[in-house]
C-alpha cells in the first residue's frame, strides 16, 4: 500500500489529536443498518451512534424502493458529516461477493472459468454497481481453500487448490479496487476469512480448525499473500479457533505473520460480532478482555460486537492496552478512508446514476460469464447441443422456474424475482414447452410426481432441473449429507424409469459438489450450474442450444460418497499408495474407489480433445529459469470447442513427502473439428520450491515430472521429466 501525501497524513494526525476516546473507539466500530441480516446480533441506535461519534462505519445498507441505497447512504453520510462533532465520513460496507444487483455466478462457479481477466472484470463491474449505490467496501474476495463440501462456504471461494485461489484472490482485488481507491467506481476489498477457515472440523460451520503449520503455510496462506501483493485494503479473520486460539485474537498469525512476514499494512476488520464472541470461545471474561485481545492482535474494526466501544475504556484504564495502540488502529482506519477519497469527497459514491448502456453491458457480461461457468459433467455426444428439438421439451423439477434460487447465497441487492429462470428463458424460444416441478425443493411429498410423468409421452427431450436451495450453502449452511434434498431423487428415478428412450438432461444447481454418482450413470447429460446468478436461464439455454460451447471446469473434486471427504488431488502418496496391482495392504477403502466421482478440473465440451504430444524445455533447469511447456491438442469432435489444459508437477523424491500433483499453470485453446494446434504454457522454476522439514523454503535439485492434461487425473496426463541442477 502506497504512503499518503504529507498533508493527508498530517490531517489524520490532527484528527487523532482532537478525538475523544469515544470517537477513537467509534472509528474502530462498525454497526449494521439491518437492510440485510448477516449475523446473530442486530444493532440499535445507528443514527445516534453516528451522531455521538461512537460508530465510524456501517454495513448492510441496501436502501429500499422509497429510499434507494445511494440516497440512504448519502443520508447516513450527511448525519456523520453534519451532526457529529468531527464530521468524519463513514465507510459503508456490504458483502458484494458475486455482484451487487446484477449477479454473476457464485464464485465457485466463476472459478471454473480459470480466467483471471474475467474474474477481474466481473469484480470491477460489481464494484462499479455497488459504488453507484453508495458502497465503499466489500467483504470479498473470500479466499478460503476448501476441500470439504460439507462446509457451506466453499461456494463463496475458488475451490480446493491454493494456486487457483491465489490467482482468483489477486484478480478480484484488482477488479474491486482498481489502481486508485479514490476512484468513485471502486471499493475497498477485504480478503477473508483468515486463516484456514475452509478446514473447519467435520465441515461444520464455525467449528475449530486443526491444521499443521505446513498445511497452513502451503495451502491456506498463499491466497492471502497474493491478495496482499495485489494491494488488498482489508483482511478479515475467521470466526474459528485455530488449535485453540480464536483467529480474532491470534497474535502469531495476525501480527507476526500477516503484518510482519507478509507486510500487510491495511485494515483488519473483525467478522460479525467475532470480538465479542471471544467470550463464547472462553478466552475472555469481559468485553474489556475481548477488546484487549483483539486490539493486541491487530484487529482494527469491531464489526457489531460493541466490544471496542464498551471495552476499550476499561482496558485502557486497567493498563491492558495503551492509547498508542488505539491510535495506531485509528490511523490505519483513517488512512483507508483517505485512500478511498472519503475525506475529500464523501458523496462521490452514489452521486452519479449509471447509464442504461452500462447496465445492459453488465447484464451481457453476466450472461456470458454464467454460460462459461457451467460444467458439463457428463454428456452423450448426440444429445447436446440441443438443436431445435423438433418436438415438446418437458421442463421438470423444483429449480426449473425458481428465479430467487438462481442467486445463490449472498445475493446483495438482487431481488428474488430479478433473475431469469430456465423456464422463462426457454419460453423465449419457438419450442413447445411442457412444465411441472414434480416435487418441492426440500420436502418428502411425492404426490405430484405422477403429474410430471404424465407430460413425458411424445416429448422429444426432458430437461430436469434439480439441486439445492440457494441458502443450503453459504454461511451457517453446512450439510452432513451431500445428496439431493427432499424427494428429488425419487422424481429423477421416476422420470428415468418412464423416459423410455427420451433423452434426459439434468441441470444441477448447488453450492457444492453433490453425491450424484447414481444419477451421472443414467442420464444423457449432466450440467453443473452452481448458482449462475441474474442471467441463469439465458446462460443455460445458450449452452444447451450450442450458442455457447461449455468450457467450465470444476475447481473442487466431487466425492462419490461423503465418506470420502476430504477428497482432493494434491494428496501425498503415503507409504502404501493404492493402485490396481497394489494388493490389500494399501491406502484404500473396502467399499469405494479412492478416486472422486469427478476430479478437479473435470468438464466436458462439445468437442472431443486428444493430447497428442508434450514438450518441456529446458530439461536441465536452474533456479531462475522458466519452464516452457508445449502441448499438441487435437479436436476429434464434430463441433468447435474450447479445451482447458492444466500443467502439474510431481516431485518424486524430496526431503519431505510431496503431493502427487501440484498445479502450476492453466491454459485454454479453441479448435475447430479436426484442427490440431500447440498450446504454450510456462511457469518459473522458483515456484517448485517448497518448505523443508524445518518449514524453510528450499529449491532442491533432482528430478521433477512435468505433466499436462485436461484434469487432475493422472491417467489422462502426458508427462516428461526434467532435472533441477544444484
Ligand atoms: C458474516 C460472514 C462474513 C461477512 C460478515 C458481514 O458473518 O462470516 O463473511 O462478510 O458477516 O456480513
CSV table of C-alpha atoms in Angstrom, one decimal, residues 102 358-368 535:
chain,number,residue,atom,x,y,z
A,102,UNK,CA,-26.5,-7.8,-11.4
A,358,UNK,CA,-23.5,0.3,-18.6
A,359,UNK,CA,-26.3,-1.7,-17.1
A,360,UNK,CA,-27.0,-3.5,-20.4
A,361,UNK,CA,-23.4,-4.3,-21.0
A,362,UNK,CA,-23.1,-5.6,-17.4
A,363,UNK,CA,-26.1,-7.9,-17.9
A,364,UNK,CA,-24.5,-9.2,-21.2
A,365,UNK,CA,-21.3,-9.9,-19.3
A,366,UNK,CA,-23.2,-11.7,-16.5
A,367,UNK,CA,-24.8,-13.9,-19.1
A,368,UNK,CA,-21.5,-14.8,-20.8
A,535,UNK,CA,-28.8,-14.4,-16.2
